[in-house]
Amino acid sequence: MRFVVTPPATVSVPVVGTEDRFPVHRIYCVGRNYEDHAKEMGFTGREPPFFFLKPADAIVAVEAGSTGVMPYPSLTRNLHHEIELVVAIGTGGKNILAADAHKHIFGYAVGLDMTRRDLQGEMKKQGRPWCIGKGFDHSAPIGPITPAAQAGDVANAEIHVQVNGQDRQHSNVSKLIWNIGETIEHLSAAWELQPGDLIYTGTPEGVAAVLQGDTLTGGVAGLEPLNLKIT
Ligand code: MN
């Protein structure tokens, strides 16, 4: 087959312990999924889960042991970090029950849901879509994916991010309002999940701004860390 323009390259993420890579289909994100983060954003912390998407090519895939690069994006004066556990879907499906969700998970990674907070806030105020605040180029840095069998107890793992060596966010995945299984149940009722989908599960409290030149070090216990420099 010949294409009328050059088709885009497949976006992919390294997999721990192999040369093989995980191809990215869609990026789903869960909003306000830790109570203390919902509160810092001005909400009660109790609401049904809600979702937004980022384009697959917003991924900045960072190799094990290296520091990824994210160019400071246009239009914003308030670029925020949101450290998140990312779930990588290996087997698709729709109407997946929470109890069966583990059968659909390939592995886990550390991700940053980078956010142009000023633009997101403006869109919220006007009741408009969040795309410009959330779905911009380079907005989804991610570290290598650890296969589920090697990942340990991610549901109870400590999660953190430091900026220039200073603690910014520090919590535990056990504090998710909607846990991994429940998130997959809700998400797969709305969309048919596909192999290659990534789910950014939400961020704990402590979101704040980063500047050009800052270095972020993110981690979830049991997974490869994510190192990122803003340039
Ligand atoms: Mn987020």
Coordinates of C-alpha atoms and ligand atoms in Angstrom, one line a residue:
M1 CA 0.0 0.0 0.0
R2 CA 1.1 3.5 -0.7
F3 CA 0.2 6.4 1.5
V4 CA -0.4 10.0 0.3
V5 CA 1.8 11.3 3.2
T6 CA 4.4 9.5 5.3
P7 CA 2.5 7.5 8.0
P8 CA 3.5 8.3 11.6
A9 CA 6.0 6.1 13.3
T10 CA 4.7 3.8 16.0
V11 CA 5.1 5.3 19.5
S12 CA 6.7 2.9 21.9
V13 CA 8.0 2.5 25.4
P14 CA 10.9 0.3 26.5
V15 CA 10.2 -2.8 28.6
V16 CA 12.4 -3.7 31.5
G17 CA 14.6 -6.8 30.9
T18 CA 14.2 -7.0 27.1
E19 CA 15.0 -5.3 23.9
D20 CA 11.3 -5.5 23.0
R21 CA 9.1 -2.5 23.2
F22 CA 5.5 -1.7 24.1
P23 CA 3.6 0.0 21.3
V24 CA 1.3 2.8 22.4
H25 CA -2.3 2.8 21.2
R26 CA -4.1 5.4 23.4
I27 CA -3.3 7.3 26.6
Y28 CA -6.2 7.5 29.1
C29 CA -5.9 9.6 32.2
V30 CA -7.9 9.6 35.4
G31 CA -8.8 12.9 36.9
R32 CA -8.6 13.7 40.6
N33 CA -8.1 10.2 41.8
Y34 CA -6.4 10.9 45.2
E35 CA -8.5 12.6 47.8
D36 CA -5.9 15.1 49.0
H37 CA -5.2 16.1 45.4
A38 CA -8.9 16.6 44.7
K39 CA -9.0 18.8 47.7
E40 CA -6.1 20.9 46.7
M41 CA -7.8 21.4 43.3
G42 CA -10.9 22.7 45.2
F43 CA -13.1 19.6 45.2
T44 CA -14.4 17.3 47.9
G45 CA -12.6 14.1 46.9
R46 CA -15.8 12.1 46.5
E47 CA -17.1 11.8 42.9
P48 CA -17.4 9.1 40.2
P49 CA -14.2 8.6 38.2
F50 CA -13.7 10.7 35.1
F51 CA -11.3 10.5 32.2
F52 CA -9.5 12.5 29.6
L53 CA -7.1 11.5 26.9
K54 CA -3.7 12.5 25.6
P55 CA -2.5 11.7 22.0
A56 CA -0.2 8.7 21.8
D57 CA 2.6 10.9 20.3
A58 CA 2.6 13.0 23.5
I59 CA 4.7 10.2 25.0
V60 CA 8.3 11.0 26.0
A61 CA 9.7 7.5 26.4
V62 CA 12.7 7.5 28.7
E63 CA 15.2 4.6 28.6
A64 CA 16.3 2.9 31.9
G65 CA 19.2 4.8 33.5
S66 CA 18.9 7.9 31.3
T67 CA 17.3 11.3 31.7
G68 CA 14.5 12.2 29.2
V69 CA 14.1 15.7 27.8
M70 CA 10.9 17.7 27.7
P71 CA 11.0 21.1 26.0
Y72 CA 9.2 23.7 28.0
P73 CA 5.8 24.0 26.2
S74 CA 4.4 27.1 24.5
L75 CA 1.6 29.3 25.8
T76 CA 2.0 28.5 29.5
R77 CA 3.5 30.2 32.5
N78 CA 2.5 27.5 34.9
L79 CA 3.7 24.0 33.8
H80 CA 2.8 21.5 36.6
H81 CA 4.2 18.0 37.4
E82 CA 1.7 15.2 38.3
I83 CA 3.5 12.0 39.2
E84 CA 1.4 9.0 38.4
L85 CA 1.4 5.2 38.3
V86 CA 0.8 4.1 34.7
V87 CA -0.9 0.8 33.8
A88 CA 0.0 -0.8 30.5
I89 CA -2.8 -2.8 28.9
G90 CA -1.7 -6.1 27.3
T91 CA -5.1 -7.7 26.5
G92 CA -8.0 -5.5 25.4
G93 CA -11.7 -5.8 26.3
K94 CA -14.9 -4.0 27.2
N95 CA -17.0 -4.2 30.3
I96 CA -14.1 -5.7 32.2
L97 CA -15.0 -6.4 35.9
A98 CA -12.6 -5.1 38.5
A99 CA -12.0 -8.6 39.7
D100 CA -10.8 -9.6 36.2
A101 CA -8.7 -6.5 35.5
H102 CA -5.4 -8.0 36.4
K103 CA -5.7 -10.4 33.4
H104 CA -5.6 -7.4 31.0
I105 CA -2.5 -5.7 32.5
F106 CA 0.8 -6.2 30.8
G107 CA 2.8 -4.1 33.3
Y108 CA 3.4 -0.8 35.1
A109 CA 5.5 2.3 34.7
V110 CA 6.2 5.7 36.3
G111 CA 4.6 8.6 34.4
L112 CA 4.3 12.3 34.5
D113 CA 1.0 13.9 33.5
M114 CA 2.5 17.3 32.6
T115 CA -0.1 20.0 32.7
R116 CA -0.4 23.6 31.5
R117 CA -2.3 24.5 34.6
D118 CA -3.1 28.0 33.7
L119 CA -4.6 26.9 30.4
Q120 CA -6.5 24.0 32.0
G121 CA -7.9 26.4 34.6
E122 CA -9.1 28.8 32.0
M123 CA -10.8 26.0 30.1
K124 CA -12.4 24.8 33.3
K125 CA -13.7 28.2 34.1
Q126 CA -15.3 28.4 30.7
G127 CA -16.6 24.8 30.7
R128 CA -14.5 24.0 27.7
P129 CA -12.4 20.9 26.9
W130 CA -9.1 20.4 28.8
C131 CA -7.1 19.4 25.6
I132 CA -4.9 22.5 25.5
G133 CA -4.0 22.1 29.2
K134 CA -3.4 18.3 29.1
G135 CA -3.0 16.9 25.6
F136 CA -0.1 19.0 24.3
D137 CA 3.2 17.8 22.7
H138 CA 5.6 16.0 25.1
S139 CA 3.0 16.1 27.9
A140 CA 3.3 12.4 28.8
P141 CA 6.8 11.4 29.9
I142 CA 7.1 7.8 30.9
G143 CA 9.8 5.5 32.2
P144 CA 10.3 1.8 31.2
I145 CA 7.5 -0.6 31.7
T146 CA 8.0 -3.4 34.2
P147 CA 6.0 -6.5 33.4
A148 CA 3.3 -7.2 36.1
A149 CA 4.9 -10.4 37.4
Q150 CA 8.1 -8.5 38.3
A151 CA 6.5 -5.3 39.6
G152 CA 5.8 -6.3 43.1
D153 CA 2.8 -5.0 45.0
V154 CA 2.2 -1.8 43.0
A155 CA -1.3 -1.3 44.6
N156 CA 0.5 -0.5 47.9
A157 CA 3.6 1.1 46.6
E158 CA 5.1 4.4 47.7
I159 CA 4.9 7.1 44.9
H160 CA 7.0 10.3 44.8
V161 CA 8.6 13.0 42.7
Q162 CA 11.5 15.3 43.5
V163 CA 12.4 18.4 41.6
N164 CA 16.1 19.4 41.8
G165 CA 16.4 17.0 44.7
Q166 CA 13.6 18.6 46.7
D167 CA 10.5 16.5 47.7
R168 CA 7.4 17.7 45.9
Q169 CA 4.9 14.8 45.9
H170 CA 5.0 11.8 48.2
S171 CA 2.1 9.4 48.8
N172 CA 1.1 5.8 48.4
V173 CA -0.8 4.1 45.5
S174 CA -3.1 2.6 48.2
K175 CA -4.6 6.0 48.5
L176 CA -6.2 5.9 45.0
I177 CA -9.9 6.7 45.3
W178 CA -10.7 4.3 42.4
N179 CA -8.1 1.5 42.5
I180 CA -6.6 -0.1 39.4
G181 CA -9.3 -2.7 39.0
E182 CA -12.1 -0.2 39.5
T183 CA -10.5 2.2 37.1
I184 CA -10.3 -0.5 34.4
E185 CA -13.9 -1.5 35.1
H186 CA -15.2 2.1 34.6
L187 CA -12.9 2.9 31.7
S188 CA -13.7 -0.3 29.8
A189 CA -17.5 0.4 30.1
A190 CA -16.9 3.7 28.2
W191 CA -14.3 2.5 25.7
E192 CA -13.1 -0.9 24.4
L193 CA -9.6 -1.2 25.8
Q194 CA -6.9 -2.3 23.3
P195 CA -3.5 -3.8 23.7
G196 CA -1.1 -0.9 23.8
D197 CA -3.4 1.4 25.8
L198 CA -1.8 3.2 28.7
I199 CA -3.7 4.5 31.8
Y200 CA -2.3 7.3 33.9
T201 CA -4.1 6.6 37.1
G202 CA -4.0 10.0 38.8
T203 CA -1.7 12.1 40.9
P204 CA -1.5 12.6 44.7
E205 CA -1.3 16.0 46.4
G206 CA 1.6 18.4 46.0
V207 CA 1.4 19.3 42.3
A208 CA 3.4 22.5 41.6
A209 CA 5.3 24.3 38.9
V210 CA 8.5 23.4 37.1
L211 CA 10.8 25.8 35.2
Q212 CA 13.3 25.5 32.4
G213 CA 16.4 23.7 33.6
D214 CA 14.6 21.7 36.4
T215 CA 15.3 18.0 36.8
L216 CA 12.5 15.7 38.0
T217 CA 13.0 12.3 39.5
G218 CA 9.9 10.3 39.9
G219 CA 9.4 6.9 41.4
V220 CA 7.0 4.1 42.3
A221 CA 8.4 1.5 44.6
G222 CA 9.3 -1.6 42.6
L223 CA 9.4 0.1 39.2
E224 CA 12.1 1.7 37.2
P225 CA 12.4 5.4 38.1
L226 CA 11.7 8.2 35.7
N227 CA 14.2 11.0 35.3
L228 CA 13.3 14.1 33.2
K229 CA 14.9 17.4 32.4
I230 CA 12.9 20.5 31.3
T231 CA 14.8 22.3 28.6
Ligands
MN1 MN -3.2 13.6 36.2

